[in-house]
Short mmCIF file of C-alpha atoms in Angstrom, two decimals:
data_model
loop_
_atom_site.label_atom_id
_atom_site.label_comp_id
_atom_site.label_asym_id
_atom_site.label_seq_id
_atom_site.Cartn_x
_atom_site.Cartn_y
_atom_site.Cartn_z
CA UNK Q 1 -14.48 10.65 29.09
CA UNK Q 2 -13.35 9.59 32.57
CA UNK Q 3 -15.07 10.40 35.85
CA UNK Q 4 -12.73 10.17 38.83
CA UNK Q 5 -15.35 11.34 41.33
CA UNK Q 6 -17.45 9.39 43.84
CA UNK Q 7 -20.76 10.29 42.16
CA UNK Q 8 -22.06 9.71 38.64
CA UNK Q 9 -21.66 12.58 36.19
CA UNK Q 10 -24.95 12.89 34.31
CA UNK Q 11 -25.59 14.50 30.93
CA UNK Q 12 -22.13 16.01 30.66
CA UNK Q 13 -21.97 18.07 27.43
CA UNK Q 14 -19.11 16.99 25.18
CA UNK Q 15 -18.34 19.56 22.48
CA UNK Q 16 -16.36 19.07 19.27
CA UNK Q 17 -14.85 22.28 17.85
CA UNK Q 18 -12.83 22.49 14.62
CA UNK Q 19 -10.86 25.64 13.78
CA UNK Q 20 -12.90 27.58 16.32
CA UNK Q 21 -16.27 26.45 14.92
CA UNK Q 22 -18.52 24.25 17.01
CA UNK Q 23 -19.34 21.11 15.01
CA UNK Q 24 -21.42 19.02 17.40
CA UNK Q 25 -22.37 18.61 21.05
CA UNK Q 26 -23.38 15.30 22.64
CA UNK Q 27 -24.32 14.50 26.27
CA UNK Q 28 -22.75 11.59 28.11
CA UNK Q 29 -23.37 10.01 31.51
CA UNK Q 30 -20.36 8.51 33.28
CA UNK Q 31 -20.62 6.37 36.38
CA UNK Q 32 -18.39 7.03 39.36
CA UNK Q 33 -14.78 5.98 38.82
CA UNK Q 34 -15.59 4.89 35.29
CA UNK Q 35 -15.19 5.91 31.66
CA UNK Q 36 -17.57 6.32 28.72
CA UNK Q 37 -17.17 7.00 25.01
CA UNK Q 38 -18.71 9.60 22.72
CA UNK Q 39 -18.79 9.23 18.93
CA UNK Q 40 -19.23 12.33 16.80
CA UNK Q 41 -20.57 12.36 13.27
CA UNK Q 42 -17.94 12.37 10.49
CA UNK Q 43 -16.81 15.75 9.22
CA UNK Q 44 -14.84 16.76 6.15
CA UNK Q 45 -11.23 17.89 6.41
CA UNK Q 46 -10.36 19.97 3.36
CA UNK Q 47 -6.81 21.07 4.17
CA UNK Q 48 -3.74 19.97 6.08
CA UNK Q 49 -3.16 20.52 9.79
CA UNK Q 50 -6.70 21.38 10.87
CA UNK Q 51 -6.86 22.13 14.60
CA UNK Q 52 -9.64 20.74 16.75
CA UNK Q 53 -10.73 20.55 20.37
CA UNK Q 54 -12.95 18.21 22.37
CA UNK Q 55 -14.25 19.77 25.59
CA UNK Q 56 -16.14 17.81 28.26
CA UNK Q 57 -18.19 19.72 30.83
CA UNK Q 58 -16.99 22.09 33.55
CA UNK Q 59 -15.63 21.33 37.00
CA UNK Q 60 -13.17 22.81 39.50
CA UNK Q 61 -10.23 21.29 37.55
CA UNK Q 62 -10.68 22.66 34.00
CA UNK Q 63 -7.16 21.81 32.80
CA UNK Q 64 -8.08 18.21 32.01
CA UNK Q 65 -11.48 18.95 30.47
CA UNK Q 66 -10.05 19.75 27.03
CA UNK Q 67 -8.31 17.56 24.47
CA UNK Q 68 -6.56 19.28 21.56
CA UNK Q 69 -5.72 17.56 18.28
CA UNK Q 70 -4.53 18.23 14.73
CA UNK Q 71 -5.86 16.26 11.76
CA UNK Q 72 -5.12 16.24 8.02
CA UNK Q 73 -7.02 14.68 5.11
CA UNK Q 74 -5.82 11.40 3.67
CA UNK Q 75 -3.79 11.85 0.51
CA UNK Q 76 -3.89 9.19 -2.23
CA UNK Q 77 -0.71 7.26 -3.00
CA UNK Q 78 0.62 8.21 -6.42
CA UNK Q 79 1.27 5.12 -8.57
CA UNK Q 80 2.73 5.09 -12.08
CA UNK Q 81 2.19 2.01 -14.25
CA UNK Q 82 4.66 1.69 -17.13
CA UNK Q 83 3.67 -0.68 -19.91
CA UNK Q 84 4.48 -1.34 -23.55
CA UNK Q 85 1.93 1.17 -24.77
CA UNK Q 86 -0.12 -1.48 -26.59
CA UNK Q 87 -3.35 0.45 -26.38
CA UNK Q 88 -5.44 1.58 -23.40
CA UNK Q 89 -6.20 -1.96 -22.22
CA UNK Q 90 -2.63 -3.13 -21.62
CA UNK Q 91 -2.84 -2.32 -17.88
CA UNK Q 92 -6.64 -2.16 -17.59
CA UNK Q 93 -7.08 -4.82 -14.89
CA UNK Q 94 -4.17 -3.53 -12.83
CA UNK Q 95 -5.29 0.10 -12.90
CA UNK Q 96 -8.93 -0.81 -12.16
CA UNK Q 97 -7.90 -2.97 -9.22
CA UNK Q 98 -5.92 -0.08 -7.73
CA UNK Q 99 -8.79 2.36 -8.23
CA UNK Q 100 -10.97 0.19 -5.98
CA UNK Q 101 -8.72 0.89 -2.99
CA UNK Q 102 -9.78 3.39 -0.33
CA UNK Q 103 -7.48 2.72 2.62
CA UNK Q 104 -5.34 4.09 1.16
CA UNK Q 105 -6.67 5.44 -2.09
CA UNK Q 106 -4.44 5.28 -5.18
CA UNK Q 107 -3.94 7.92 -7.82
CA UNK Q 108 -2.98 5.93 -10.92
CA UNK Q 109 -1.23 7.11 -14.09
CA UNK Q 110 -0.52 4.69 -16.95
CA UNK Q 111 2.57 5.75 -18.90
CA UNK Q 112 3.70 4.09 -22.17
CA UNK Q 113 7.33 3.04 -21.98
CA UNK Q 114 8.21 5.33 -24.88
CA UNK Q 115 7.30 8.38 -22.82
CA UNK Q 116 9.23 7.49 -19.70
CA UNK Q 117 11.87 9.90 -18.38
CA UNK Q 118 13.65 10.22 -15.06
CA UNK Q 119 10.90 12.66 -14.01
CA UNK Q 120 8.58 9.63 -13.74
CA UNK Q 121 9.80 9.10 -10.19
CA UNK Q 122 9.02 12.62 -8.98
CA UNK Q 123 6.47 12.57 -6.14
CA UNK Q 124 5.57 8.92 -6.77
CA UNK Q 125 5.04 6.34 -4.05
CA UNK Q 126 5.20 3.30 -6.34
CA UNK Q 127 6.23 2.60 -9.94
CA UNK Q 128 5.02 -0.61 -11.62
CA UNK Q 129 6.86 -1.94 -14.68
CA UNK Q 130 4.17 -4.12 -16.25
CA UNK Q 131 5.77 -6.59 -18.70
CA UNK Q 132 8.06 -4.02 -20.25
CA UNK Q 133 11.67 -2.96 -20.46
CA UNK Q 134 13.06 -0.44 -18.03
CA UNK Q 135 14.23 2.17 -20.54
CA UNK Q 136 17.56 3.96 -20.30
CA UNK Q 137 15.57 7.20 -20.36
CA UNK Q 138 14.45 6.41 -16.81
CA UNK Q 139 18.07 6.63 -15.72
CA UNK Q 140 19.71 4.04 -13.51
CA UNK Q 141 20.81 6.69 -11.02
CA UNK Q 142 17.28 8.14 -10.78
CA UNK Q 143 15.80 4.69 -10.26
CA UNK Q 144 18.30 3.83 -7.53
CA UNK Q 145 17.77 7.17 -5.80
CA UNK Q 146 14.00 6.66 -5.90
CA UNK Q 147 14.24 3.27 -4.17
CA UNK Q 148 16.84 4.33 -1.63
CA UNK Q 149 14.66 7.25 -0.56
CA UNK Q 150 11.64 5.04 0.13
CA UNK Q 151 10.05 4.43 -3.26
CA UNK Q 152 8.46 1.11 -4.14
CA UNK Q 153 8.98 -0.69 -7.45
CA UNK Q 154 6.92 -3.65 -8.64
CA UNK Q 155 8.23 -5.58 -11.65
CA UNK Q 156 5.61 -7.75 -13.34
CA UNK Q 157 7.62 -10.06 -15.57
CA UNK Q 158 6.58 -11.29 -19.00
CA UNK Q 159 8.07 -11.91 -22.42
CA UNK Q 160 9.16 -8.29 -22.84
CA UNK Q 161 10.60 -7.70 -19.38
CA UNK Q 162 14.22 -6.60 -19.14
CA UNK Q 163 16.12 -4.79 -16.42
CA UNK Q 164 19.14 -2.45 -16.72
CA UNK Q 165 22.41 -4.07 -15.71
CA UNK Q 166 23.58 -1.00 -13.77
CA UNK Q 167 20.75 -1.48 -11.23
CA UNK Q 168 20.62 -5.30 -11.22
CA UNK Q 169 21.52 -5.31 -7.52
CA UNK Q 170 18.15 -3.68 -6.72
CA UNK Q 171 16.32 -6.84 -7.76
CA UNK Q 172 15.80 -9.75 -5.35
CA UNK Q 173 17.19 -12.12 -7.98
CA UNK Q 174 18.18 -12.54 -11.60
CA UNK Q 175 15.29 -12.70 -14.06
CA UNK Q 176 15.68 -15.76 -16.24
CA UNK Q 177 14.00 -17.53 -19.13
CA UNK Q 178 10.35 -18.33 -19.67
CA UNK Q 179 8.97 -21.46 -18.02
CA UNK Q 180 5.98 -22.90 -19.88
CA UNK Q 181 3.28 -24.91 -18.12
CA UNK Q 182 1.03 -25.14 -21.16
CA UNK Q 183 1.21 -28.92 -21.48
CA UNK Q 184 0.03 -31.00 -18.59
CA UNK Q 185 -0.85 -29.38 -15.30
CA UNK Q 186 -0.74 -25.57 -14.98
CA UNK Q 187 1.17 -23.94 -12.13
CA UNK Q 188 -0.57 -22.92 -8.93
CA UNK Q 189 0.63 -21.06 -5.87
CA UNK Q 190 1.83 -23.55 -3.29
CA UNK Q 191 3.44 -21.26 -0.69
CA UNK Q 192 2.58 -17.76 0.54
CA UNK Q 193 4.39 -15.74 3.21
CA UNK Q 194 1.38 -14.72 5.28
CA UNK Q 195 3.64 -12.79 7.67
CA UNK Q 196 4.32 -10.24 4.91
CA UNK Q 197 2.00 -7.21 4.60
CA UNK Q 198 1.08 -8.19 1.02
CA UNK Q 199 -0.54 -11.44 2.14
CA UNK Q 200 -1.22 -10.80 5.83
CA UNK Q 201 -4.84 -9.77 5.19
CA UNK Q 202 -5.50 -13.25 3.76
CA UNK Q 203 -4.07 -15.31 6.62
CA UNK Q 204 -7.36 -15.85 8.45
CA UNK Q 205 -9.42 -18.94 7.52
CA UNK Q 206 -11.71 -18.52 4.49
CA UNK Q 207 -10.00 -15.27 3.48
CA UNK Q 208 -9.18 -16.31 -0.08
CA UNK Q 209 -7.95 -19.35 -1.97
CA UNK Q 210 -4.89 -18.46 -4.02
CA UNK Q 211 -4.49 -22.04 -5.19
CA UNK Q 212 -7.52 -21.52 -7.46
CA UNK Q 213 -5.45 -19.33 -9.80
CA UNK Q 214 -3.78 -21.08 -12.75
CA UNK Q 215 -0.50 -19.88 -14.27
CA UNK Q 216 0.55 -21.14 -17.69
CA UNK Q 217 3.82 -19.23 -18.10
CA UNK Q 218 6.23 -17.45 -15.78
CA UNK Q 219 9.79 -16.14 -15.76
CA UNK Q 220 12.39 -17.93 -13.70
CA UNK Q 221 13.86 -15.89 -10.85
CA UNK Q 222 17.24 -17.01 -9.56
CA UNK Q 223 17.56 -15.83 -5.96
CA UNK Q 224 21.16 -14.67 -5.56
CA UNK Q 225 20.93 -12.29 -2.61
CA UNK Q 226 20.50 -13.94 0.82
CA UNK Q 227 18.99 -10.68 2.10
CA UNK Q 228 16.10 -10.95 -0.38
CA UNK Q 229 12.79 -12.42 0.74
CA UNK Q 230 10.67 -14.95 -1.10
CA UNK Q 231 6.98 -14.05 -0.72
CA UNK Q 232 5.36 -16.80 -2.81
CA UNK Q 233 6.30 -19.98 -4.66
CA UNK Q 234 4.59 -22.11 -7.26
CA UNK Q 235 3.71 -25.74 -6.66
CA UNK Q 236 7.01 -26.79 -8.28
CA UNK Q 237 9.02 -24.65 -5.85
CA UNK Q 238 9.85 -21.88 -8.34
CA UNK Q 239 9.68 -18.31 -7.07
CA UNK Q 240 6.40 -16.54 -7.79
CA UNK Q 241 7.10 -13.34 -5.85
CA UNK Q 242 10.12 -11.91 -4.04
CA UNK Q 243 11.37 -8.58 -2.77
CA UNK Q 244 14.60 -6.85 -1.82
CA UNK Q 245 15.02 -3.74 0.31
CA UNK Q 246 17.50 -0.98 -0.54
CA UNK Q 247 17.73 2.06 1.68
CA UNK Q 248 14.19 2.72 2.88
CA UNK Q 249 12.54 1.42 -0.31
CA UNK Q 250 12.02 -1.98 -1.87
CA UNK Q 251 11.78 -3.69 -5.22
CA UNK Q 252 9.32 -6.57 -5.64
CA UNK Q 253 9.14 -9.01 -8.54
CA UNK Q 254 6.00 -10.92 -9.56
CA UNK Q 255 7.14 -13.51 -12.07
CA UNK Q 256 4.04 -13.77 -14.29
CA UNK Q 257 1.61 -11.45 -16.04
#
C-alpha cells in the first residue's frame, strides 16, 4: 500500500474479498511518501479462476484504492512410471520420492509395461521408462507427438532398456552396452551442470554432495547429436545424464538404475 500524500495515513483498513465474500480486514499505517505491506492469512481456493479484490481505505481518488486479481488452485503434475511389472516394489523409491514433492505436487501412476498403450500419454506431463523396453503398443507416432507438444520423457537405463528405432532421434544419444565398475573403484559423479534446472537447486555451497553416491553399473551413451546437452558425467568422463529437446518437450536419459 503506497501513500503519496504529505501526511502519514494511520490505521487504513485493507480488505480482502474473494468472490464477493469478505475474507479478512487488516489495518496498516503508511508514512508520508512511503509504502507498507499487508499479509493476509492463507485461504483455500477450491476451483479455477476465483476472482478477488484487495481494497485499501477511502480517499478522494478511489480508482487506485482497489486491486483486482484472479487465482486458481495448483494442479499436480501427472507422471506415469512404466516399469517391467516385477511386483509393486519395482519403482517404489522413485514413486515415493515424487510423492514427497509439493512445489509442484506430483500425481504418480505406476504402469506395468505389459499394460501400456498409446493412451498412456493422454493428459500426462511426464512419462518415466524405468529400466524397461518402450513397447510398440505405445506407438512411435504417439510418443513423438507427446514430446513435440511439450511432454517430458525420462529414460532410466538398465539391463532391460531398449528404445524403438523409429523414434531414436528423440534421444540425446545412442544407448550402448553395459559398463561394469564392480571390480576396483566404483563410479562416482564427477561433473554436474549446475546451470540446468535439474541441478540448479544444489549449486549453493553445502547443498548436497553427489560424489557420495556409488554406481557399479551403467549403460554407455554415445552422444551423436550436437544439439543434445550433457547434464552429468561420471569420474571416467562417461555420460551419466543427458537431454535433447524436440518441439516444446524434451527427452532425458539417466544411464543407471
